[in-house]
Amino acid sequence: MGDTYQTIADRDATPEEAPRLARDVVNWLVAEGIVLAEAEPGWGLGEHPAHPPGPHWHKAVDDARWGAPEGVAVHTERHVFYSNFNSGGPVPVSCPYCGTGVPDQSSAVSLLSAAMDEWYATGTADVECPACARTVPLPAWNWTDDHLAFVHLGFRFWNWPPLSEEFRARVAEFLPGHRTAFLPGKV
Ligand SMILES: [Zn+2]
């Protein structure tokens, strides 16, 4: 047992634009009947309020037969999302400029962990790429299979059946020009 989640994260939203983008997505989800307008505690894990599923929640998924979804939590504050369903490759993370990958998980941790703490505390952190020596902001590092995302905007669907590719693409249309990450996992 346990709870599953699927997070759609906007990798490029700034703290200033995150609330407006979140509102655009939620307005559309409400108009489609996929979620209800009022977010309440108790519809996801933890105290963070979440939008209960709406009468047409099944429009977001491919196969609604066994679904009993809970809420959709909208995070517009600094947040580290992670995935543990996607299969991790040998190279967990790579530099967005030169493409050089960090060879394994423990090298990734030793390269990035101080920056992760700093980003969590301040919202900004840079790491020098060991290969090309460029200064790379922590959120810009590319994680294999979207393992981690350091973002200011994320939509977390609690216990929903797998979201369809089409639905995820529709959500991304409200985040124009931004890269998204998709992070499914289980608690
Ligand atoms: Zn590099």
XYZ file of C-alpha atoms and ligand atoms in Angstrom:
188
model
C 0.000 0.000 0.000
C 1.055 3.605 0.319
C 0.314 6.737 -1.588
C 1.371 7.523 -5.121
C 1.815 10.882 -6.708
C 2.546 12.404 -10.078
C 4.045 15.870 -10.192
C 4.126 18.165 -13.181
C 6.812 20.751 -12.391
C 7.667 23.937 -14.254
C 11.460 24.139 -14.343
C 11.578 27.765 -15.470
C 8.870 29.607 -13.536
C 10.237 32.398 -11.344
C 8.865 32.991 -7.833
C 7.152 36.112 -9.202
C 5.298 34.421 -12.057
C 4.501 31.105 -10.341
C 1.221 32.241 -8.681
C -0.183 33.611 -11.949
C 0.762 30.502 -13.935
C -0.709 28.300 -11.208
C -3.961 30.254 -11.397
C -4.130 29.803 -15.178
C -3.725 26.042 -14.877
C -6.162 25.705 -11.980
C -8.791 27.834 -13.755
C -8.572 25.508 -16.736
C -8.711 22.366 -14.559
C -11.801 23.744 -12.820
C -13.456 24.745 -16.115
C -12.886 21.215 -17.428
C -14.350 19.722 -14.245
C -11.082 17.920 -13.516
C -10.732 19.482 -10.054
C -12.912 21.593 -7.776
C -12.112 25.252 -7.252
C -11.579 25.220 -3.492
C -8.401 23.615 -2.198
C -8.784 21.965 1.191
C -6.505 20.104 3.567
C -7.008 16.346 3.741
C -6.979 15.646 -0.008
C -3.283 14.891 -0.169
C -0.500 13.804 2.085
C 0.350 16.357 4.741
C -1.310 19.619 5.568
C -0.890 21.266 2.179
C -4.379 21.984 0.798
C -5.320 20.242 -2.407
C -8.107 20.595 -4.958
C -10.512 17.649 -4.724
C -11.165 15.772 -7.974
C -14.019 17.201 -10.025
C -16.863 15.378 -11.774
C -14.777 14.933 -14.935
C -11.444 13.966 -13.362
C -11.232 11.003 -15.741
C -10.457 13.426 -18.598
C -6.909 13.651 -17.218
C -6.119 9.945 -17.399
C -5.976 7.152 -19.964
C -7.677 4.492 -17.916
C -10.064 5.591 -15.169
C -11.446 2.150 -14.371
C -9.634 1.529 -11.089
C -9.130 5.124 -10.101
C -10.136 6.781 -6.860
C -8.044 9.915 -7.064
C -7.424 12.299 -4.233
C -6.512 15.955 -4.570
C -4.225 18.083 -6.663
C -1.808 20.130 -4.552
C -0.498 23.286 -6.183
C 2.925 24.386 -4.941
C 3.950 27.938 -5.775
C 6.761 28.199 -3.280
C 10.296 26.897 -3.522
C 10.110 23.127 -3.565
C 12.280 20.124 -4.353
C 10.255 17.465 -6.132
C 11.573 13.989 -6.695
C 10.595 10.898 -8.549
C 11.208 7.314 -7.530
C 9.265 5.471 -10.211
C 11.370 6.451 -13.187
C 14.232 4.044 -13.776
C 17.514 5.669 -12.926
C 20.232 5.347 -15.532
C 23.922 5.065 -14.688
C 24.330 8.822 -15.214
C 22.009 10.572 -12.737
C 22.647 14.174 -13.706
C 24.442 16.075 -16.447
C 25.647 19.568 -17.253
C 23.206 21.515 -19.494
C 26.072 23.243 -21.316
C 28.563 20.507 -22.183
C 26.349 17.472 -21.557
C 28.949 15.761 -19.412
C 27.307 13.409 -16.945
C 28.248 12.797 -13.357
C 29.198 9.096 -13.344
C 27.095 7.845 -10.432
C 24.782 8.772 -7.584
C 27.476 9.273 -4.961
C 29.458 11.646 -7.203
C 26.240 13.548 -7.849
C 25.664 13.901 -4.125
C 29.196 15.084 -3.432
C 29.076 17.562 -6.307
C 25.653 19.016 -5.602
C 24.674 18.473 -1.966
C 26.056 21.760 -0.629
C 24.279 23.610 -3.435
C 21.047 21.746 -2.647
C 21.179 22.999 0.941
C 21.951 26.507 -0.223
C 19.148 26.510 -2.803
C 16.678 25.255 -0.235
C 17.683 28.019 2.157
C 17.972 30.919 -0.276
C 16.380 29.913 -3.600
C 19.590 30.226 -5.537
C 22.791 28.189 -5.832
C 25.426 27.607 -8.466
C 27.724 24.669 -9.116
C 30.815 24.757 -11.280
C 30.766 21.958 -13.854
C 33.835 19.758 -13.292
C 34.091 19.127 -17.044
C 33.632 22.535 -18.686
C 34.141 24.797 -15.642
C 31.028 26.828 -16.413
C 28.953 28.107 -13.524
C 25.655 26.248 -13.664
C 22.616 27.154 -11.523
C 21.474 24.122 -9.550
C 17.981 23.934 -11.149
C 19.541 23.894 -14.631
C 21.323 20.558 -14.175
C 19.516 17.905 -16.184
C 18.461 14.898 -14.138
C 18.079 11.585 -15.897
C 14.387 10.638 -16.019
C 13.481 13.834 -14.137
C 14.766 12.362 -10.888
C 14.858 15.743 -9.129
C 13.445 19.192 -9.847
C 14.272 22.403 -8.002
C 11.345 24.611 -8.876
C 8.884 27.296 -7.817
C 5.823 25.732 -9.414
C 4.496 22.202 -9.275
C 1.171 20.393 -9.540
C 1.080 17.229 -7.505
C -1.686 14.712 -8.241
C -2.245 12.385 -5.280
C -3.271 8.794 -6.036
C -4.464 9.503 -9.560
C -4.291 6.825 -12.254
C -1.484 7.570 -14.725
C -2.020 11.015 -16.276
C -2.278 10.820 -20.054
C 0.405 12.243 -22.341
C -2.267 14.436 -23.897
C -3.307 15.859 -20.544
C 0.281 16.588 -19.558
C 0.797 18.375 -22.874
C -2.319 20.488 -22.285
C -1.026 21.570 -18.892
C 2.335 22.467 -20.438
C 0.529 24.763 -22.898
C -0.267 27.027 -19.941
C 3.444 27.299 -19.198
C 4.570 28.714 -22.541
C 8.244 28.423 -23.376
C 8.981 26.662 -20.114
C 10.487 23.242 -19.674
C 8.487 20.849 -17.570
C 9.483 17.789 -15.592
C 7.232 14.850 -14.818
C 7.949 13.161 -11.519
C 5.889 10.140 -10.503
C 6.574 8.412 -7.223
C 5.350 6.600 -4.166
C 5.523 7.503 -0.493
Zn 29.736 21.347 -18.336
